[in-house]
Short mmCIF file of N, CA and C in Angstrom, two decimals:
data_model
loop_
_atom_site.label_atom_id
_atom_site.label_comp_id
_atom_site.label_asym_id
_atom_site.label_seq_id
_atom_site.Cartn_x
_atom_site.Cartn_y
_atom_site.Cartn_z
N UNK A 1 0.81 -1.18 0.00
CA UNK A 1 0.00 0.00 0.00
C UNK A 1 0.86 1.25 0.00
N UNK A 2 0.49 2.20 0.82
CA UNK A 2 1.16 3.48 0.86
C UNK A 2 2.59 3.34 1.38
N UNK A 3 2.80 2.51 2.38
CA UNK A 3 4.17 2.33 2.90
C UNK A 3 5.08 1.79 1.80
N UNK A 4 4.57 0.88 0.99
CA UNK A 4 5.37 0.31 -0.12
C UNK A 4 5.72 1.40 -1.12
N UNK A 5 4.76 2.27 -1.46
CA UNK A 5 5.03 3.34 -2.41
C UNK A 5 6.13 4.27 -1.88
N UNK A 6 6.11 4.53 -0.59
CA UNK A 6 7.15 5.39 -0.01
C UNK A 6 8.51 4.73 -0.14
N UNK A 7 8.56 3.42 0.04
CA UNK A 7 9.83 2.71 -0.11
C UNK A 7 10.33 2.81 -1.55
N UNK A 8 9.44 2.65 -2.51
CA UNK A 8 9.82 2.69 -3.91
C UNK A 8 10.35 4.07 -4.29
N UNK A 9 9.66 5.12 -3.87
CA UNK A 9 10.13 6.45 -4.27
C UNK A 9 11.45 6.80 -3.59
N UNK A 10 11.67 6.30 -2.37
CA UNK A 10 12.97 6.51 -1.72
C UNK A 10 14.09 5.78 -2.47
N UNK A 11 13.82 4.54 -2.86
CA UNK A 11 14.81 3.76 -3.62
C UNK A 11 15.12 4.44 -4.96
N UNK A 12 14.08 4.92 -5.59
CA UNK A 12 14.26 5.60 -6.86
C UNK A 12 15.08 6.88 -6.70
N UNK A 13 14.77 7.63 -5.66
CA UNK A 13 15.55 8.84 -5.39
C UNK A 13 17.03 8.49 -5.18
N UNK A 14 17.29 7.48 -4.36
CA UNK A 14 18.66 7.07 -4.08
C UNK A 14 19.39 6.62 -5.35
N UNK A 15 18.67 5.98 -6.25
CA UNK A 15 19.25 5.53 -7.51
C UNK A 15 19.67 6.71 -8.39
N UNK A 16 18.87 7.77 -8.38
CA UNK A 16 19.08 8.90 -9.30
C UNK A 16 19.86 10.07 -8.70
N UNK A 17 19.99 10.10 -7.38
CA UNK A 17 20.60 11.26 -6.73
C UNK A 17 22.09 11.38 -7.07
N UNK A 18 22.52 12.63 -7.20
CA UNK A 18 23.93 12.90 -7.45
C UNK A 18 24.68 12.99 -6.12
N UNK A 19 25.93 13.36 -6.15
CA UNK A 19 26.76 13.43 -4.94
C UNK A 19 26.25 14.46 -3.93
N UNK A 20 25.51 15.44 -4.42
CA UNK A 20 24.96 16.47 -3.53
C UNK A 20 23.58 16.09 -2.98
N UNK A 21 23.11 14.92 -3.29
CA UNK A 21 21.81 14.47 -2.79
C UNK A 21 20.64 15.12 -3.50
N UNK A 22 20.81 15.40 -4.79
CA UNK A 22 19.75 16.01 -5.59
C UNK A 22 19.54 15.18 -6.86
N UNK A 23 18.32 15.22 -7.38
CA UNK A 23 18.00 14.51 -8.62
C UNK A 23 17.75 15.53 -9.72
N UNK A 24 18.41 15.32 -10.83
CA UNK A 24 18.22 16.15 -12.02
C UNK A 24 16.88 15.80 -12.66
N UNK A 25 16.05 16.80 -12.86
CA UNK A 25 14.75 16.57 -13.51
C UNK A 25 14.96 16.07 -14.93
N UNK A 26 15.90 16.66 -15.64
CA UNK A 26 16.13 16.23 -17.03
C UNK A 26 16.69 14.81 -17.09
N UNK A 27 17.51 14.42 -16.11
CA UNK A 27 18.02 13.05 -16.07
C UNK A 27 16.86 12.07 -15.86
N UNK A 28 15.95 12.41 -14.95
CA UNK A 28 14.77 11.59 -14.68
C UNK A 28 13.99 11.36 -15.98
N UNK A 29 13.68 12.46 -16.68
CA UNK A 29 12.89 12.34 -17.92
C UNK A 29 13.69 11.66 -19.02
N UNK A 30 15.00 11.85 -19.04
CA UNK A 30 15.83 11.18 -20.03
C UNK A 30 15.75 9.67 -19.91
N UNK A 31 15.78 9.18 -18.69
CA UNK A 31 15.67 7.74 -18.46
C UNK A 31 14.30 7.24 -18.86
N UNK A 32 13.27 8.00 -18.53
CA UNK A 32 11.90 7.63 -18.92
C UNK A 32 11.82 7.51 -20.45
N UNK A 33 12.35 8.51 -21.15
CA UNK A 33 12.29 8.52 -22.62
C UNK A 33 13.02 7.33 -23.23
N UNK A 34 14.14 6.92 -22.63
CA UNK A 34 14.90 5.78 -23.14
C UNK A 34 14.09 4.50 -23.16
N UNK A 35 13.07 4.41 -22.32
CA UNK A 35 12.24 3.21 -22.26
C UNK A 35 11.09 3.26 -23.26
N UNK A 36 10.98 4.38 -23.99
CA UNK A 36 9.91 4.51 -24.98
C UNK A 36 8.66 5.18 -24.42
N UNK A 37 8.69 5.55 -23.17
CA UNK A 37 7.54 6.26 -22.58
C UNK A 37 7.80 7.75 -22.72
N UNK A 38 6.82 8.46 -23.17
CA UNK A 38 6.98 9.90 -23.38
C UNK A 38 6.59 10.66 -22.11
N UNK A 39 7.35 11.71 -21.79
CA UNK A 39 7.04 12.49 -20.58
C UNK A 39 5.61 13.01 -20.53
N UNK A 40 5.03 13.28 -21.69
CA UNK A 40 3.66 13.79 -21.71
C UNK A 40 2.63 12.68 -21.82
N UNK A 41 3.04 11.44 -21.57
CA UNK A 41 2.10 10.32 -21.52
C UNK A 41 1.04 10.66 -20.47
N UNK A 42 -0.20 10.48 -20.81
CA UNK A 42 -1.30 10.86 -19.92
C UNK A 42 -1.21 10.17 -18.56
N UNK A 43 -0.59 9.00 -18.52
CA UNK A 43 -0.46 8.27 -17.25
C UNK A 43 0.58 8.90 -16.34
N UNK A 44 1.37 9.84 -16.87
CA UNK A 44 2.37 10.56 -16.08
C UNK A 44 2.02 12.04 -15.95
N UNK A 45 0.78 12.37 -16.21
CA UNK A 45 0.34 13.76 -16.26
C UNK A 45 0.68 14.53 -14.98
N UNK A 46 0.34 13.98 -13.85
CA UNK A 46 0.57 14.68 -12.58
C UNK A 46 2.06 14.88 -12.32
N UNK A 47 2.84 13.84 -12.58
CA UNK A 47 4.29 13.95 -12.38
C UNK A 47 4.88 14.99 -13.32
N UNK A 48 4.46 14.97 -14.56
CA UNK A 48 4.97 15.94 -15.53
C UNK A 48 4.62 17.37 -15.08
N UNK A 49 3.38 17.58 -14.70
CA UNK A 49 2.95 18.92 -14.28
C UNK A 49 3.70 19.40 -13.04
N UNK A 50 3.87 18.51 -12.09
CA UNK A 50 4.57 18.89 -10.85
C UNK A 50 6.04 19.21 -11.12
N UNK A 51 6.71 18.35 -11.87
CA UNK A 51 8.12 18.62 -12.20
C UNK A 51 8.25 19.90 -13.02
N UNK A 52 7.34 20.11 -13.94
CA UNK A 52 7.38 21.31 -14.78
C UNK A 52 7.24 22.57 -13.91
N UNK A 53 6.31 22.55 -12.98
CA UNK A 53 6.11 23.70 -12.09
C UNK A 53 7.33 23.94 -11.21
N UNK A 54 7.90 22.88 -10.68
CA UNK A 54 9.09 22.99 -9.83
C UNK A 54 10.26 23.52 -10.65
N UNK A 55 10.45 22.98 -11.85
CA UNK A 55 11.56 23.42 -12.69
C UNK A 55 11.42 24.90 -13.04
N UNK A 56 10.22 25.31 -13.35
CA UNK A 56 9.97 26.72 -13.69
C UNK A 56 10.27 27.62 -12.49
N UNK A 57 9.84 27.19 -11.31
CA UNK A 57 10.07 27.96 -10.08
C UNK A 57 11.58 28.07 -9.79
N UNK A 58 12.28 26.97 -9.91
CA UNK A 58 13.73 26.97 -9.65
C UNK A 58 14.44 27.87 -10.65
N UNK A 59 14.07 27.77 -11.90
CA UNK A 59 14.73 28.58 -12.93
C UNK A 59 14.45 30.07 -12.73
N UNK A 60 13.26 30.42 -12.27
CA UNK A 60 12.96 31.82 -12.01
C UNK A 60 13.76 32.34 -10.81
N UNK A 61 13.88 31.52 -9.76
CA UNK A 61 14.63 31.92 -8.57
C UNK A 61 16.11 32.08 -8.90
N UNK A 62 16.65 31.17 -9.72
CA UNK A 62 18.07 31.21 -10.04
C UNK A 62 18.37 32.11 -11.24
N UNK A 63 17.32 32.54 -11.95
CA UNK A 63 17.52 33.40 -13.11
C UNK A 63 18.25 32.72 -14.25
N UNK A 64 18.05 31.42 -14.39
CA UNK A 64 18.74 30.67 -15.43
C UNK A 64 17.81 29.61 -15.99
N UNK A 65 18.14 29.14 -17.17
CA UNK A 65 17.35 28.06 -17.76
C UNK A 65 18.08 26.73 -17.60
N UNK A 66 19.08 26.70 -16.73
CA UNK A 66 19.85 25.48 -16.50
C UNK A 66 18.96 24.38 -15.93
N UNK A 67 19.45 23.18 -16.02
CA UNK A 67 18.72 22.02 -15.52
C UNK A 67 18.44 22.14 -14.02
N UNK A 68 17.21 21.95 -13.65
CA UNK A 68 16.83 22.02 -12.24
C UNK A 68 17.04 20.66 -11.58
N UNK A 69 17.43 20.71 -10.31
CA UNK A 69 17.60 19.50 -9.51
C UNK A 69 16.74 19.65 -8.26
N UNK A 70 16.23 18.53 -7.77
CA UNK A 70 15.32 18.57 -6.63
C UNK A 70 15.81 17.69 -5.49
N UNK A 71 15.37 18.05 -4.29
CA UNK A 71 15.72 17.25 -3.11
C UNK A 71 14.74 16.08 -2.98
N UNK A 72 14.98 15.25 -1.97
CA UNK A 72 14.19 14.03 -1.77
C UNK A 72 12.69 14.33 -1.60
N UNK A 73 12.35 15.26 -0.74
CA UNK A 73 10.93 15.54 -0.49
C UNK A 73 10.22 16.05 -1.73
N UNK A 74 10.87 16.92 -2.47
CA UNK A 74 10.26 17.46 -3.70
C UNK A 74 10.12 16.35 -4.73
N UNK A 75 11.15 15.53 -4.87
CA UNK A 75 11.10 14.40 -5.80
C UNK A 75 9.93 13.48 -5.47
N UNK A 76 9.83 13.11 -4.20
CA UNK A 76 8.77 12.19 -3.79
C UNK A 76 7.39 12.79 -4.03
N UNK A 77 7.24 14.08 -3.80
CA UNK A 77 5.97 14.76 -4.05
C UNK A 77 5.63 14.72 -5.54
N UNK A 78 6.63 14.92 -6.37
CA UNK A 78 6.40 14.95 -7.83
C UNK A 78 6.04 13.58 -8.40
N UNK A 79 6.63 12.52 -7.89
CA UNK A 79 6.39 11.19 -8.46
C UNK A 79 5.26 10.42 -7.78
N UNK A 80 4.77 10.89 -6.66
CA UNK A 80 3.84 10.11 -5.84
C UNK A 80 2.57 9.68 -6.56
N UNK A 81 1.99 10.54 -7.38
CA UNK A 81 0.72 10.19 -8.03
C UNK A 81 0.88 9.10 -9.08
N UNK A 82 2.05 8.96 -9.63
CA UNK A 82 2.27 8.02 -10.73
C UNK A 82 3.34 6.98 -10.41
N UNK A 83 3.56 6.72 -9.12
CA UNK A 83 4.67 5.88 -8.70
C UNK A 83 4.57 4.44 -9.21
N UNK A 84 3.37 3.92 -9.40
CA UNK A 84 3.24 2.53 -9.87
C UNK A 84 3.83 2.39 -11.27
N UNK A 85 3.45 3.28 -12.18
CA UNK A 85 4.01 3.22 -13.54
C UNK A 85 5.50 3.56 -13.53
N UNK A 86 5.88 4.56 -12.77
CA UNK A 86 7.29 4.95 -12.71
C UNK A 86 8.14 3.80 -12.18
N UNK A 87 7.66 3.11 -11.17
CA UNK A 87 8.38 1.96 -10.63
C UNK A 87 8.51 0.86 -11.68
N UNK A 88 7.44 0.62 -12.43
CA UNK A 88 7.48 -0.40 -13.49
C UNK A 88 8.53 -0.04 -14.54
N UNK A 89 8.58 1.25 -14.89
CA UNK A 89 9.55 1.72 -15.88
C UNK A 89 10.97 1.48 -15.37
N UNK A 90 11.25 1.90 -14.14
CA UNK A 90 12.60 1.81 -13.60
C UNK A 90 13.01 0.39 -13.21
N UNK A 91 12.03 -0.49 -13.02
CA UNK A 91 12.34 -1.90 -12.75
C UNK A 91 12.53 -2.67 -14.05
N UNK A 92 12.48 -1.96 -15.18
CA UNK A 92 12.63 -2.57 -16.50
C UNK A 92 11.52 -3.59 -16.74
N UNK A 93 10.31 -3.25 -16.31
CA UNK A 93 9.19 -4.17 -16.41
C UNK A 93 8.25 -3.91 -17.57
N UNK A 94 8.67 -3.09 -18.52
CA UNK A 94 7.81 -2.82 -19.66
C UNK A 94 7.85 -4.01 -20.62
N UNK A 95 6.88 -4.09 -21.52
CA UNK A 95 6.76 -5.23 -22.43
C UNK A 95 7.99 -5.40 -23.32
N UNK A 96 8.66 -4.30 -23.66
CA UNK A 96 9.93 -4.38 -24.39
C UNK A 96 11.00 -3.80 -23.46
N UNK A 97 11.65 -4.67 -22.68
CA UNK A 97 12.62 -4.16 -21.69
C UNK A 97 13.84 -3.49 -22.32
N UNK A 98 14.29 -3.95 -23.46
CA UNK A 98 15.45 -3.38 -24.14
C UNK A 98 14.96 -2.49 -25.28
N UNK A 99 14.31 -1.39 -24.92
CA UNK A 99 13.65 -0.55 -25.92
C UNK A 99 14.63 0.11 -26.87
N UNK A 100 15.81 0.46 -26.40
CA UNK A 100 16.80 1.07 -27.29
C UNK A 100 17.23 0.09 -28.38
N UNK A 101 17.41 -1.19 -28.03
CA UNK A 101 17.75 -2.20 -29.03
C UNK A 101 16.61 -2.36 -30.03
N UNK A 102 15.39 -2.38 -29.52
CA UNK A 102 14.21 -2.45 -30.39
C UNK A 102 14.18 -1.27 -31.35
N UNK A 103 14.42 -0.08 -30.83
CA UNK A 103 14.42 1.14 -31.66
C UNK A 103 15.50 1.08 -32.73
N UNK A 104 16.68 0.62 -32.35
CA UNK A 104 17.77 0.49 -33.33
C UNK A 104 17.39 -0.50 -34.43
N UNK A 105 16.77 -1.60 -34.04
CA UNK A 105 16.35 -2.61 -35.02
C UNK A 105 15.28 -2.02 -35.96
N UNK A 106 14.34 -1.26 -35.40
CA UNK A 106 13.31 -0.62 -36.22
C UNK A 106 13.94 0.36 -37.21
N UNK A 107 14.95 1.09 -36.79
CA UNK A 107 15.65 2.03 -37.68
C UNK A 107 16.35 1.29 -38.82
N UNK A 108 16.91 0.12 -38.50
CA UNK A 108 17.55 -0.69 -39.54
C UNK A 108 16.52 -1.15 -40.57
N UNK A 109 15.38 -1.61 -40.09
CA UNK A 109 14.31 -2.04 -41.00
C UNK A 109 13.84 -0.86 -41.84
N UNK A 110 13.66 0.29 -41.20
CA UNK A 110 13.26 1.52 -41.88
C UNK A 110 14.23 1.83 -43.02
N UNK A 111 15.52 1.82 -42.70
CA UNK A 111 16.55 2.16 -43.69
C UNK A 111 16.57 1.15 -44.84
N UNK A 112 16.36 -0.12 -44.53
CA UNK A 112 16.41 -1.14 -45.58
C UNK A 112 15.22 -1.04 -46.54
N UNK A 113 14.13 -0.44 -46.09
CA UNK A 113 12.93 -0.31 -46.93
C UNK A 113 12.80 1.06 -47.58
N UNK A 114 13.51 2.04 -47.08
CA UNK A 114 13.34 3.42 -47.51
C UNK A 114 13.54 3.64 -49.00
N UNK A 115 14.50 2.97 -49.58
CA UNK A 115 14.81 3.18 -50.99
C UNK A 115 13.91 2.41 -51.95
N UNK A 116 12.96 1.66 -51.45
CA UNK A 116 12.04 0.92 -52.30
C UNK A 116 11.04 1.92 -52.90
N UNK A 117 11.16 2.18 -54.17
CA UNK A 117 10.27 3.14 -54.83
C UNK A 117 9.30 2.44 -55.78
N UNK A 118 9.15 1.15 -55.62
CA UNK A 118 8.20 0.40 -56.45
C UNK A 118 6.79 0.84 -56.07
N UNK A 119 5.92 0.80 -57.01
CA UNK A 119 4.54 1.18 -56.76
C UNK A 119 4.34 2.67 -56.91
N UNK A 120 3.11 3.10 -56.72
CA UNK A 120 2.76 4.52 -56.85
C UNK A 120 1.53 4.79 -56.00
N UNK A 121 1.34 6.04 -55.61
CA UNK A 121 0.14 6.38 -54.85
C UNK A 121 -1.11 6.07 -55.68
N UNK A 122 -2.15 5.67 -55.01
CA UNK A 122 -3.41 5.39 -55.69
C UNK A 122 -3.91 6.66 -56.36
N UNK A 123 -4.17 6.60 -57.65
CA UNK A 123 -4.64 7.80 -58.34
C UNK A 123 -6.15 7.88 -58.44
N UNK A 124 -6.84 6.82 -58.03
CA UNK A 124 -8.30 6.81 -58.08
C UNK A 124 -8.93 7.44 -56.83
N UNK A 125 -8.08 7.77 -55.84
CA UNK A 125 -8.55 8.47 -54.65
C UNK A 125 -7.82 9.81 -54.61
N UNK A 126 -8.51 10.91 -54.83
CA UNK A 126 -7.84 12.22 -54.94
C UNK A 126 -6.94 12.56 -53.74
N UNK A 127 -7.39 12.26 -52.53
CA UNK A 127 -6.58 12.58 -51.36
C UNK A 127 -5.25 11.83 -51.37
N UNK A 128 -5.25 10.61 -51.85
CA UNK A 128 -4.03 9.82 -51.91
C UNK A 128 -3.14 10.23 -53.08
N UNK A 129 -3.75 10.62 -54.18
CA UNK A 129 -2.99 11.02 -55.36
C UNK A 129 -2.17 12.28 -55.09
N UNK A 130 -2.61 13.11 -54.15
CA UNK A 130 -1.92 14.37 -53.86
C UNK A 130 -0.74 14.21 -52.89
N UNK A 131 -0.57 13.05 -52.30
CA UNK A 131 0.50 12.85 -51.32
C UNK A 131 1.83 12.61 -52.02
N UNK A 132 2.86 13.38 -51.65
CA UNK A 132 4.19 13.13 -52.24
C UNK A 132 4.67 11.71 -51.88
N UNK A 133 5.05 10.93 -52.87
CA UNK A 133 5.40 9.53 -52.61
C UNK A 133 6.72 9.34 -51.85
N UNK A 134 7.50 10.39 -51.67
CA UNK A 134 8.77 10.22 -50.96
C UNK A 134 8.61 10.23 -49.43
N UNK A 135 7.43 10.56 -48.92
CA UNK A 135 7.23 10.51 -47.47
C UNK A 135 7.35 9.07 -47.00
N UNK A 136 8.07 8.89 -45.90
CA UNK A 136 8.29 7.54 -45.39
C UNK A 136 8.49 7.62 -43.89
N UNK A 137 7.69 6.93 -43.14
CA UNK A 137 7.81 6.93 -41.69
C UNK A 137 7.25 5.65 -41.10
N UNK A 138 7.67 5.38 -39.88
CA UNK A 138 7.19 4.20 -39.17
C UNK A 138 6.99 4.58 -37.71
N UNK A 139 5.90 4.09 -37.13
CA UNK A 139 5.62 4.29 -35.71
C UNK A 139 5.11 2.99 -35.12
N UNK A 140 5.43 2.79 -33.86
CA UNK A 140 4.94 1.61 -33.14
C UNK A 140 4.59 2.04 -31.73
N UNK A 141 3.58 1.40 -31.18
CA UNK A 141 3.18 1.64 -29.79
C UNK A 141 2.85 0.30 -29.16
N UNK A 142 3.52 -0.02 -28.06
CA UNK A 142 3.28 -1.30 -27.38
C UNK A 142 2.05 -1.21 -26.49
N UNK A 143 1.64 -2.35 -25.98
CA UNK A 143 0.50 -2.37 -25.07
C UNK A 143 0.81 -1.63 -23.77
N UNK A 144 2.09 -1.45 -23.47
CA UNK A 144 2.50 -0.69 -22.28
C UNK A 144 2.62 0.81 -22.56
N UNK A 145 2.43 1.21 -23.82
CA UNK A 145 2.53 2.62 -24.16
C UNK A 145 3.92 3.07 -24.56
N UNK A 146 4.83 2.12 -24.77
CA UNK A 146 6.15 2.48 -25.27
C UNK A 146 5.99 2.86 -26.74
N UNK A 147 6.56 4.00 -27.10
CA UNK A 147 6.36 4.50 -28.46
C UNK A 147 7.68 4.72 -29.18
N UNK A 148 7.64 4.39 -30.46
CA UNK A 148 8.77 4.61 -31.34
C UNK A 148 8.26 5.25 -32.61
N UNK A 149 8.91 6.30 -33.07
CA UNK A 149 8.58 6.94 -34.34
C UNK A 149 9.88 7.34 -35.03
N UNK A 150 9.90 7.16 -36.34
CA UNK A 150 11.11 7.49 -37.11
C UNK A 150 10.69 7.87 -38.52
N UNK A 151 11.33 8.87 -39.06
CA UNK A 151 11.04 9.30 -40.43
C UNK A 151 9.98 10.39 -40.46
N UNK A 152 9.20 10.40 -41.52
CA UNK A 152 8.19 11.44 -41.73
C UNK A 152 6.91 11.12 -40.97
N UNK A 153 7.00 11.04 -39.67
CA UNK A 153 5.86 10.60 -38.86
C UNK A 153 4.96 11.74 -38.39
N UNK A 154 5.34 12.97 -38.68
CA UNK A 154 4.48 14.09 -38.26
C UNK A 154 3.67 14.64 -39.43
N UNK A 155 3.83 14.05 -40.59
CA UNK A 155 3.09 14.50 -41.77
C UNK A 155 1.65 13.99 -41.69
N UNK A 156 0.72 14.85 -42.01
CA UNK A 156 -0.68 14.41 -42.03
C UNK A 156 -0.91 13.59 -43.28
N UNK A 157 -1.77 12.59 -43.17
CA UNK A 157 -2.09 11.77 -44.33
C UNK A 157 -3.51 11.24 -44.19
N UNK A 158 -4.06 10.85 -45.31
CA UNK A 158 -5.41 10.31 -45.37
C UNK A 158 -5.35 8.81 -45.05
N UNK A 159 -6.14 8.37 -44.10
CA UNK A 159 -6.06 6.99 -43.65
C UNK A 159 -6.51 5.97 -44.70
N UNK A 160 -7.61 6.24 -45.35
CA UNK A 160 -8.15 5.36 -46.38
C UNK A 160 -7.97 3.89 -46.02
N UNK A 161 -7.24 3.13 -46.83
CA UNK A 161 -7.12 1.68 -46.66
C UNK A 161 -6.28 1.26 -45.47
N UNK A 162 -5.53 2.19 -44.87
CA UNK A 162 -4.74 1.80 -43.71
C UNK A 162 -5.63 1.41 -42.54
N UNK A 163 -6.89 1.77 -42.59
CA UNK A 163 -7.84 1.40 -41.54
C UNK A 163 -8.27 -0.06 -41.64
N UNK A 164 -8.12 -0.65 -42.81
CA UNK A 164 -8.63 -2.01 -43.02
C UNK A 164 -8.03 -3.04 -42.06
N UNK A 165 -6.70 -3.06 -41.85
CA UNK A 165 -6.15 -4.04 -40.89
C UNK A 165 -6.68 -3.82 -39.47
N UNK A 166 -6.86 -2.56 -39.10
CA UNK A 166 -7.39 -2.27 -37.76
C UNK A 166 -8.84 -2.73 -37.63
N UNK A 167 -9.63 -2.46 -38.65
CA UNK A 167 -11.03 -2.92 -38.64
C UNK A 167 -11.11 -4.43 -38.61
N UNK A 168 -10.23 -5.09 -39.37
CA UNK A 168 -10.17 -6.54 -39.37
C UNK A 168 -9.83 -7.08 -37.97
N UNK A 169 -8.83 -6.47 -37.32
CA UNK A 169 -8.43 -6.89 -35.97
C UNK A 169 -9.57 -6.72 -34.99
N UNK A 170 -10.30 -5.61 -35.10
CA UNK A 170 -11.46 -5.41 -34.22
C UNK A 170 -12.54 -6.44 -34.47
N UNK A 171 -12.79 -6.74 -35.73
CA UNK A 171 -13.82 -7.74 -36.06
C UNK A 171 -13.43 -9.11 -35.52
N UNK A 172 -12.16 -9.51 -35.72
CA UNK A 172 -11.70 -10.80 -35.23
C UNK A 172 -11.78 -10.85 -33.71
N UNK A 173 -11.42 -9.75 -33.06
CA UNK A 173 -11.48 -9.68 -31.60
C UNK A 173 -12.92 -9.83 -31.11
N UNK A 174 -13.87 -9.23 -31.81
CA UNK A 174 -15.27 -9.33 -31.41
C UNK A 174 -15.83 -10.74 -31.60
N UNK A 175 -15.23 -11.51 -32.52
CA UNK A 175 -15.71 -12.87 -32.79
C UNK A 175 -15.31 -13.85 -31.71
N UNK A 176 -14.29 -13.54 -30.93
CA UNK A 176 -13.81 -14.48 -29.89
C UNK A 176 -14.79 -14.62 -28.77
#
């Protein structure tokens, strides 16, 4: 229960603390990002907001935009609402524990397919015919919310037939 959560956040603080007994906010988020979880993941909303407010306050007091570091009590306050997910992340308990290796492998696959220019955009659908064929991107999201994106992944595009595999998966799931 609550006593266990306090133990976890203390262990986490001890793991991340520097020689001065402070935890770098950017180091904390850097480790989170390495696992494929994004700082703005809705499941980390409270922690993100609290760290953001603390970092802003520290930077205003110090008159600098340098990396803010927090003491044990502040750290524990910031992570307390989301400690279960944070503990899972730091215990390497996500569905893809070696997310950096996974990401590197995805980049290799991306690169090996990038130069394939066979085929052409569908010209019978106007929205698809207008898309430049050189756009190329790949994204993946695990059941744990680990996310990987590489290439032209911020470009808007018309879903059209890309919905078919998803609709098929939903239909098959409903049949079980």
